[in-house]
PDB file of C-alpha atoms in Angstrom:
ATOM      1  CA  MET A 203       0.000   0.000   0.000  1.00 53.00           C
ATOM      2  CA  ASN A 204       1.478   3.365  -1.040  1.00 58.00           C
ATOM      3  CA  GLU A 205       1.445   6.538   1.072  1.00 57.00           C
ATOM      4  CA  LYS A 206      -1.587   7.974  -0.710  1.00 56.00           C
ATOM      5  CA  GLN A 207      -3.662   4.847  -0.071  1.00 60.00           C
ATOM      6  CA  GLU A 208      -2.466   4.703   3.525  1.00 62.00           C
ATOM      7  CA  ASN A 209      -3.540   8.318   4.159  1.00 62.00           C
ATOM      8  CA  LYS A 210      -6.989   7.592   2.758  1.00 64.00           C
ATOM      9  CA  LYS A 211      -7.293   4.504   4.936  1.00 67.00           C
ATOM     10  CA  VAL A 212      -6.305   6.405   8.092  1.00 69.00           C
ATOM     11  CA  PHE A 213      -8.751   9.198   7.283  1.00 71.00           C
ATOM     12  CA  LEU A 214     -11.650   6.772   6.810  1.00 72.00           C
ATOM     13  CA  GLU A 215     -10.769   4.913  10.004  1.00 75.00           C
ATOM     14  CA  ILE A 216     -10.783   8.132  12.046  1.00 76.00           C
ATOM     15  CA  VAL A 217     -14.121   9.271  10.648  1.00 74.00           C
ATOM     16  CA  SER A 218     -15.594   5.823  11.274  1.00 74.00           C
ATOM     17  CA  LYS A 219     -14.326   5.852  14.879  1.00 77.00           C
ATOM     18  CA  LEU A 220     -15.728   9.348  15.410  1.00 77.00           C
ATOM     19  CA  LYS A 221     -19.101   8.184  14.146  1.00 75.00           C
ATOM     20  CA  ASP A 222     -18.989   5.190  16.519  1.00 76.00           C
ATOM     21  CA  LEU A 223     -18.072   7.530  19.387  1.00 78.00           C
ATOM     22  CA  ILE A 224     -21.027   9.804  18.675  1.00 77.00           C
ATOM     23  CA  ILE A 225     -23.389   6.816  18.646  1.00 75.00           C
ATOM     24  CA  ARG A 226     -21.843   5.179  21.717  1.00 80.00           C
ATOM     25  CA  GLU A 227     -21.922   8.368  23.789  1.00 80.00           C
ATOM     26  CA  LYS A 228     -25.418   9.185  22.462  1.00 80.00           C
ATOM     27  CA  LEU A 229     -24.304  12.673  21.554  1.00 78.00           C
ATOM     28  CA  GLN A 230     -27.023  14.976  20.244  1.00 79.00           C
ATOM     29  CA  PRO A 231     -26.817  18.083  18.014  1.00 78.00           C
ATOM     30  CA  GLY A 232     -25.372  20.850  20.161  1.00 81.00           C
ATOM     31  CA  ASP A 233     -23.376  18.461  22.387  1.00 85.00           C
ATOM     32  CA  LYS A 234     -19.663  19.048  22.760  1.00 87.00           C
ATOM     33  CA  LEU A 235     -17.068  16.618  21.387  1.00 87.00           C
ATOM     34  CA  PRO A 236     -13.913  15.720  23.319  1.00 87.00           C
ATOM     35  CA  SER A 237     -10.821  17.846  22.645  1.00 87.00           C
ATOM     36  CA  GLU A 238      -8.326  16.936  19.917  1.00 86.00           C
ATOM     37  CA  ARG A 239      -5.929  15.620  22.548  1.00 89.00           C
ATOM     38  CA  VAL A 240      -8.576  13.406  24.149  1.00 88.00           C
ATOM     39  CA  LEU A 241      -9.820  12.177  20.771  1.00 86.00           C
ATOM     40  CA  SER A 242      -6.262  11.394  19.750  1.00 87.00           C
ATOM     41  CA  GLU A 243      -5.829   9.226  22.844  1.00 87.00           C
ATOM     42  CA  MET A 244      -9.256   7.599  22.559  1.00 84.00           C
ATOM     43  CA  LEU A 245      -8.842   6.765  18.863  1.00 81.00           C
ATOM     44  CA  GLY A 246      -5.151   5.874  19.024  1.00 83.00           C
ATOM     45  CA  VAL A 247      -4.096   8.237  16.235  1.00 82.00           C
ATOM     46  CA  GLY A 248      -2.024  11.405  15.946  1.00 84.00           C
ATOM     47  CA  ARG A 249      -3.515  14.799  16.748  1.00 85.00           C
ATOM     48  CA  SER A 250      -2.771  16.101  13.240  1.00 84.00           C
ATOM     49  CA  SER A 251      -4.838  13.268  11.752  1.00 82.00           C
ATOM     50  CA  VAL A 252      -7.696  14.003  14.158  1.00 84.00           C
ATOM     51  CA  ARG A 253      -7.505  17.701  13.295  1.00 83.00           C
ATOM     52  CA  GLU A 254      -7.744  16.992   9.556  1.00 80.00           C
ATOM     53  CA  ALA A 255     -10.730  14.682  10.008  1.00 79.00           C
ATOM     54  CA  LEU A 256     -12.518  17.260  12.190  1.00 82.00           C
ATOM     55  CA  ARG A 257     -11.837  19.947   9.618  1.00 79.00           C
ATOM     56  CA  SER A 258     -13.427  17.817   6.890  1.00 74.00           C
ATOM     57  CA  LEU A 259     -16.490  17.138   9.047  1.00 76.00           C
ATOM     58  CA  GLU A 260     -16.774  20.842   9.805  1.00 76.00           C
ATOM     59  CA  LEU A 261     -16.669  21.713   6.095  1.00 70.00           C
ATOM     60  CA  LEU A 262     -19.480  19.220   5.560  1.00 65.00           C
ATOM     61  CA  GLY A 263     -21.501  20.938   8.270  1.00 69.00           C
ATOM     62  CA  ILE A 264     -21.652  17.927  10.591  1.00 75.00           C
ATOM     63  CA  ILE A 265     -19.745  19.665  13.376  1.00 80.00           C
ATOM     64  CA  GLU A 266     -19.150  23.290  14.363  1.00 82.00           C
ATOM     65  CA  THR A 267     -16.054  24.778  15.976  1.00 80.00           C
ATOM     66  CA  TRP A 268     -16.533  27.717  18.315  1.00 80.00           C
ATOM     67  CA  HIS A 269     -13.318  29.603  18.916  1.00 70.00           C
ATOM     68  CA  GLY A 270     -12.396  29.179  22.565  1.00 72.00           C
ATOM     69  CA  GLY A 271     -15.434  27.014  23.141  1.00 77.00           C
ATOM     70  CA  GLY A 272     -14.629  23.665  21.546  1.00 84.00           C
ATOM     71  CA  THR A 273     -16.212  21.469  18.869  1.00 86.00           C
ATOM     72  CA  PHE A 274     -19.930  20.607  18.793  1.00 86.00           C
ATOM     73  CA  LEU A 275     -22.332  18.566  16.700  1.00 81.00           C
ATOM     74  CA  ALA A 276     -24.163  20.885  14.314  1.00 75.00           C
ATOM     75  CA  SER A 277     -27.813  21.835  14.732  1.00 65.00           C
ATOM     76  CA  SER A 278     -30.207  18.964  14.042  1.00 51.00           C
ATOM     77  CA  GLN A 279     -31.688  20.212  10.762  1.00 44.00           C
ATOM     78  CA  GLN A 280     -28.287  20.813   9.170  1.00 47.00           C
ATOM     79  CA  TYR A 281     -26.794  17.689  10.745  1.00 44.00           C
ATOM     80  CA  ARG A 282     -29.451  15.340   9.377  1.00 48.00           C
ATOM     81  CA  LEU A 283     -29.216  16.727   5.866  1.00 43.00           C
ATOM     82  CA  VAL A 284     -25.457  16.509   5.533  1.00 46.00           C
ATOM     83  CA  GLU A 285     -25.148  13.347   7.615  1.00 49.00           C
ATOM     84  CA  LEU A 286     -26.944  11.423   4.872  1.00 47.00           C
ATOM     85  CA  LEU A 287     -24.474  12.699   2.287  1.00 48.00           C
ATOM     86  CA  ALA A 288     -21.495  12.054   4.531  1.00 53.00           C
ATOM     87  CA  THR A 289     -22.667   8.538   5.336  1.00 53.00           C
ATOM     88  CA  PHE A 290     -22.800   7.780   1.611  1.00 48.00           C
ATOM     89  CA  ILE A 291     -19.441   9.377   0.885  1.00 50.00           C
ATOM     90  CA  LEU A 292     -17.536   8.012   3.856  1.00 50.00           C
ATOM     91  CA  GLN A 293     -18.580   4.351   3.852  1.00 52.00           C
ATOM     92  CA  GLU A 294     -15.488   2.189   4.202  1.00 49.00           C
ATOM     93  CA  ASN A 295     -16.571  -0.059   1.343  1.00 50.00           C
ATOM     94  CA  GLN A 296     -17.110   2.892  -0.982  1.00 53.00           C
ATOM     95  CA  SER A 297     -15.048   2.381  -4.086  1.00 58.00           C
ATOM     96  CA  ILE A 298     -12.273   4.952  -4.439  1.00 67.00           C
ATOM     97  CA  ARG A 299     -12.911   4.843  -8.166  1.00 74.00           C
ATOM     98  CA  ASP A 300     -16.537   5.829  -7.605  1.00 77.00           C
ATOM     99  CA  VAL A 301     -15.460   8.670  -5.320  1.00 78.00           C
ATOM    100  CA  HIS A 302     -13.127  10.038  -8.012  1.00 83.00           C
ATOM    101  CA  LYS A 303     -15.880   9.760 -10.629  1.00 87.00           C
ATOM    102  CA  THR A 304     -18.332  11.581  -8.378  1.00 87.00           C
ATOM    103  CA  ARG A 305     -15.810  14.373  -7.825  1.00 91.00           C
ATOM    104  CA  GLU A 306     -15.338  14.647 -11.584  1.00 94.00           C
ATOM    105  CA  ILE A 307     -19.111  14.993 -12.072  1.00 94.00           C
ATOM    106  CA  HIS A 308     -19.132  18.034  -9.792  1.00 95.00           C
ATOM    107  CA  GLU A 309     -16.131  19.563 -11.555  1.00 96.00           C
ATOM    108  CA  LYS A 310     -17.601  19.046 -15.033  1.00 97.00           C
ATOM    109  CA  GLU A 311     -20.934  20.515 -13.979  1.00 96.00           C
ATOM    110  CA  ALA A 312     -19.145  23.570 -12.563  1.00 97.00           C
ATOM    111  CA  ILE A 313     -17.448  24.058 -15.946  1.00 97.00           C
ATOM    112  CA  ARG A 314     -20.801  23.809 -17.741  1.00 97.00           C
ATOM    113  CA  ILE A 315     -22.410  26.344 -15.387  1.00 97.00           C
ATOM    114  CA  ILE A 316     -19.561  28.835 -15.831  1.00 97.00           C
ATOM    115  CA  CYS A 317     -19.489  28.488 -19.615  1.00 97.00           C
ATOM    116  CA  ALA A 318     -23.231  29.175 -19.785  1.00 97.00           C
ATOM    117  CA  ASN A 319     -23.071  32.317 -17.647  1.00 96.00           C
ATOM    118  CA  LYS A 320     -21.425  35.495 -19.017  1.00 95.00           C
ATOM    119  CA  ARG A 321     -20.984  37.008 -15.550  1.00 95.00           C
ATOM    120  CA  LEU A 322     -19.185  33.904 -14.265  1.00 96.00           C
ATOM    121  CA  ARG A 323     -17.022  33.683 -17.384  1.00 96.00           C
ATOM    122  CA  GLU A 324     -15.813  37.234 -16.793  1.00 95.00           C
ATOM    123  CA  LEU A 325     -14.735  36.725 -13.195  1.00 94.00           C
ATOM    124  CA  PRO A 326     -11.162  38.087 -12.767  1.00 94.00           C
ATOM    125  CA  VAL A 327      -9.990  34.849 -11.141  1.00 94.00           C
ATOM    126  CA  TRP A 328      -9.668  33.113 -14.550  1.00 95.00           C
ATOM    127  CA  GLU A 329      -7.294  35.747 -15.938  1.00 93.00           C
ATOM    128  CA  SER A 330      -5.361  35.720 -12.683  1.00 92.00           C
ATOM    129  CA  LEU A 331      -4.884  31.944 -12.833  1.00 93.00           C
ATOM    130  CA  PHE A 332      -3.941  32.119 -16.529  1.00 94.00           C
ATOM    131  CA  LEU A 333      -1.236  34.716 -15.803  1.00 91.00           C
ATOM    132  CA  LYS A 334       0.116  32.729 -12.866  1.00 90.00           C
ATOM    133  CA  ILE A 335       0.498  29.687 -15.088  1.00 90.00           C
ATOM    134  CA  GLU A 336       1.992  31.722 -17.945  1.00 88.00           C
ATOM    135  CA  LEU A 337       4.515  33.392 -15.643  1.00 87.00           C
ATOM    136  CA  GLU A 338       5.449  29.996 -14.187  1.00 76.00           C
ATOM    137  CA  THR A 339       4.213  30.932 -10.736  1.00 77.00           C
ATOM    138  CA  GLU A 340       3.479  27.900  -8.586  1.00 80.00           C
ATOM    139  CA  VAL A 341      -0.188  26.960  -8.861  1.00 88.00           C
ATOM    140  CA  ILE A 342      -1.598  24.162  -6.735  1.00 90.00           C
ATOM    141  CA  ARG A 343      -3.939  21.857  -8.625  1.00 92.00           C
ATOM    142  CA  ASP A 344      -6.811  21.937  -6.171  1.00 91.00           C
ATOM    143  CA  HIS A 345      -6.744  25.762  -6.127  1.00 92.00           C
ATOM    144  CA  ILE A 346      -7.936  25.713  -9.731  1.00 94.00           C
ATOM    145  CA  LEU A 347     -10.593  23.085  -9.090  1.00 95.00           C
ATOM    146  CA  ARG A 348     -11.786  24.849  -5.945  1.00 93.00           C
ATOM    147  CA  GLU A 349     -12.224  28.109  -7.875  1.00 94.00           C
ATOM    148  CA  LEU A 350     -14.382  26.255 -10.410  1.00 96.00           C
ATOM    149  CA  LEU A 351     -16.674  24.997  -7.669  1.00 95.00           C
ATOM    150  CA  ILE A 352     -16.791  28.356  -5.893  1.00 94.00           C
ATOM    151  CA  ALA A 353     -17.637  30.165  -9.142  1.00 95.00           C
ATOM    152  CA  SER A 354     -20.515  27.759  -9.847  1.00 94.00           C
ATOM    153  CA  GLU A 355     -22.217  29.301  -6.780  1.00 91.00           C
ATOM    154  CA  ASN A 356     -23.513  26.027  -5.370  1.00 89.00           C
ATOM    155  CA  ARG A 357     -22.431  25.907  -1.730  1.00 85.00           C
ATOM    156  CA  LEU A 358     -23.659  22.363  -1.135  1.00 84.00           C
ATOM    157  CA  ALA A 359     -21.798  21.100  -4.198  1.00 88.00           C
ATOM    158  CA  LEU A 360     -18.678  22.859  -2.898  1.00 88.00           C
ATOM    159  CA  ARG A 361     -18.993  21.171   0.495  1.00 82.00           C
ATOM    160  CA  ILE A 362     -19.425  17.762  -1.098  1.00 83.00           C
ATOM    161  CA  TRP A 363     -16.510  18.402  -3.467  1.00 87.00           C
ATOM    162  CA  ILE A 364     -14.205  19.333  -0.579  1.00 83.00           C
ATOM    163  CA  GLN A 365     -14.930  15.998   1.084  1.00 75.00           C
ATOM    164  CA  LEU A 366     -14.517  14.058  -2.153  1.00 80.00           C
ATOM    165  CA  ALA A 367     -11.249  15.858  -2.891  1.00 82.00           C
ATOM    166  CA  ALA A 368      -9.860  14.593   0.412  1.00 74.00           C
ATOM    167  CA  TYR A 369      -9.537  11.163  -1.236  1.00 71.00           C
ATOM    168  CA  SER A 370      -7.227  12.681  -3.868  1.00 71.00           C
ATOM    169  CA  ALA A 371      -5.337  15.038  -1.571  1.00 67.00           C
ATOM    170  CA  GLY A 372      -1.951  13.569  -2.498  1.00 74.00           C
ATOM    171  CA  ALA A 373      -2.293  14.466  -6.184  1.00 82.00           C
ATOM    172  CA  LEU A 374      -4.443  17.585  -5.862  1.00 86.00           C
ATOM    173  CA  LYS A 375      -2.130  19.298  -3.378  1.00 83.00           C
ATOM    174  CA  LYS A 376       0.823  19.160  -5.771  1.00 88.00           C
ATOM    175  CA  VAL A 377       2.036  22.039  -7.930  1.00 90.00           C
ATOM    176  CA  THR A 378       1.085  21.893 -11.607  1.00 92.00           C
ATOM    177  CA  THR A 379       3.820  20.552 -13.866  1.00 91.00           C
ATOM    178  CA  GLU A 380       5.154  22.012 -17.115  1.00 91.00           C
ATOM    179  CA  GLU A 381       3.225  19.382 -19.086  1.00 93.00           C
ATOM    180  CA  GLU A 382      -0.052  20.461 -17.503  1.00 93.00           C
ATOM    181  CA  LYS A 383       0.310  24.179 -18.173  1.00 92.00           C
ATOM    182  CA  PRO A 384      -0.744  24.206 -21.879  1.00 94.00           C
ATOM    183  CA  ILE A 385      -3.760  22.065 -20.991  1.00 96.00           C
ATOM    184  CA  LEU A 386      -4.774  24.405 -18.177  1.00 96.00           C
ATOM    185  CA  GLN A 387      -4.335  27.460 -20.382  1.00 95.00           C
ATOM    186  CA  ARG A 388      -6.663  25.905 -22.967  1.00 96.00           C
ATOM    187  CA  LEU A 389      -9.138  25.092 -20.190  1.00 97.00           C
ATOM    188  CA  LEU A 390      -9.108  28.641 -18.821  1.00 96.00           C
ATOM    189  CA  THR A 391      -9.262  30.249 -22.277  1.00 96.00           C
ATOM    190  CA  SER A 392     -12.195  28.069 -23.319  1.00 96.00           C
ATOM    191  CA  LEU A 393     -13.894  28.790 -20.015  1.00 96.00           C
ATOM    192  CA  ARG A 394     -13.621  32.560 -20.484  1.00 96.00           C
ATOM    193  CA  LEU A 395     -14.953  32.308 -24.050  1.00 96.00           C
ATOM    194  CA  GLY A 396     -17.821  30.041 -23.039  1.00 96.00           C
ATOM    195  CA  TYR A 397     -16.647  27.164 -25.229  1.00 97.00           C
ATOM    196  CA  GLU A 398     -18.046  24.330 -23.143  1.00 97.00           C
ATOM    197  CA  LYS A 399     -16.977  21.451 -25.408  1.00 96.00           C
ATOM    198  CA  GLU A 400     -13.380  22.664 -25.605  1.00 97.00           C
ATOM    199  CA  ALA A 401     -13.224  23.392 -21.871  1.00 97.00           C
ATOM    200  CA  LEU A 402     -14.471  19.909 -21.005  1.00 97.00           C
ATOM    201  CA  LYS A 403     -12.022  18.343 -23.454  1.00 97.00           C
ATOM    202  CA  ALA A 404      -9.099  20.159 -21.801  1.00 97.00           C
ATOM    203  CA  TYR A 405     -10.402  19.186 -18.359  1.00 97.00           C
ATOM    204  CA  THR A 406     -10.585  15.517 -19.435  1.00 96.00           C
ATOM    205  CA  GLU A 407      -6.958  15.667 -20.620  1.00 96.00           C
ATOM    206  CA  TRP A 408      -5.950  17.204 -17.291  1.00 95.00           C
ATOM    207  CA  LEU A 409      -7.494  14.282 -15.399  1.00 93.00           C
ATOM    208  CA  ASP A 410      -4.506  12.153 -16.380  1.00 91.00           C
ATOM    209  CA  TYR A 411      -2.458  14.190 -13.907  1.00 90.00           C
ATOM    210  CA  LEU A 412      -4.984  14.201 -11.029  1.00 83.00           C
TER     211      LEU A 412
END
């Protein structure tokens, strides 16, 4: 098992243990979770791993962190909605291939939405990213993908994408290579012009690197 697969396995194990803890302790929305240190000891994993898992659950809306107050289960209405999504996404027997495909669906739909909307196509972020790539400034892969999801203006899709992207963190957190740059420039140019077919074609080529 390589490092990427091992990280995914550890992440899923922590989330599964947290879910078991919530059920075992009969915690309700609004109840406080143990501290990172206590969770680390209870679950037998490092604090950094616990912190990353909690951050992912917070982005999904399952938990809330109050500065100086601790971490709590989110309000019941929000918790029940996102819990169903998280349960589907985070099942241990969920195929990693299916997770990647689901992430790609969200990314492709974001591209379609942007291409169909003149206001979204003209957002300054696309020119900024194009210039960064052209000037050989370091651009992290998931920064580009995240901007696509943000621009699509679907907050729930963004939350789901963030969780799905956690499965590909090893590849998505890397800096774009020289080989990727022409592909990304075609993607961004097509996006700004509203050429959906060309943008999706460039995106599909880019997938070989993700």
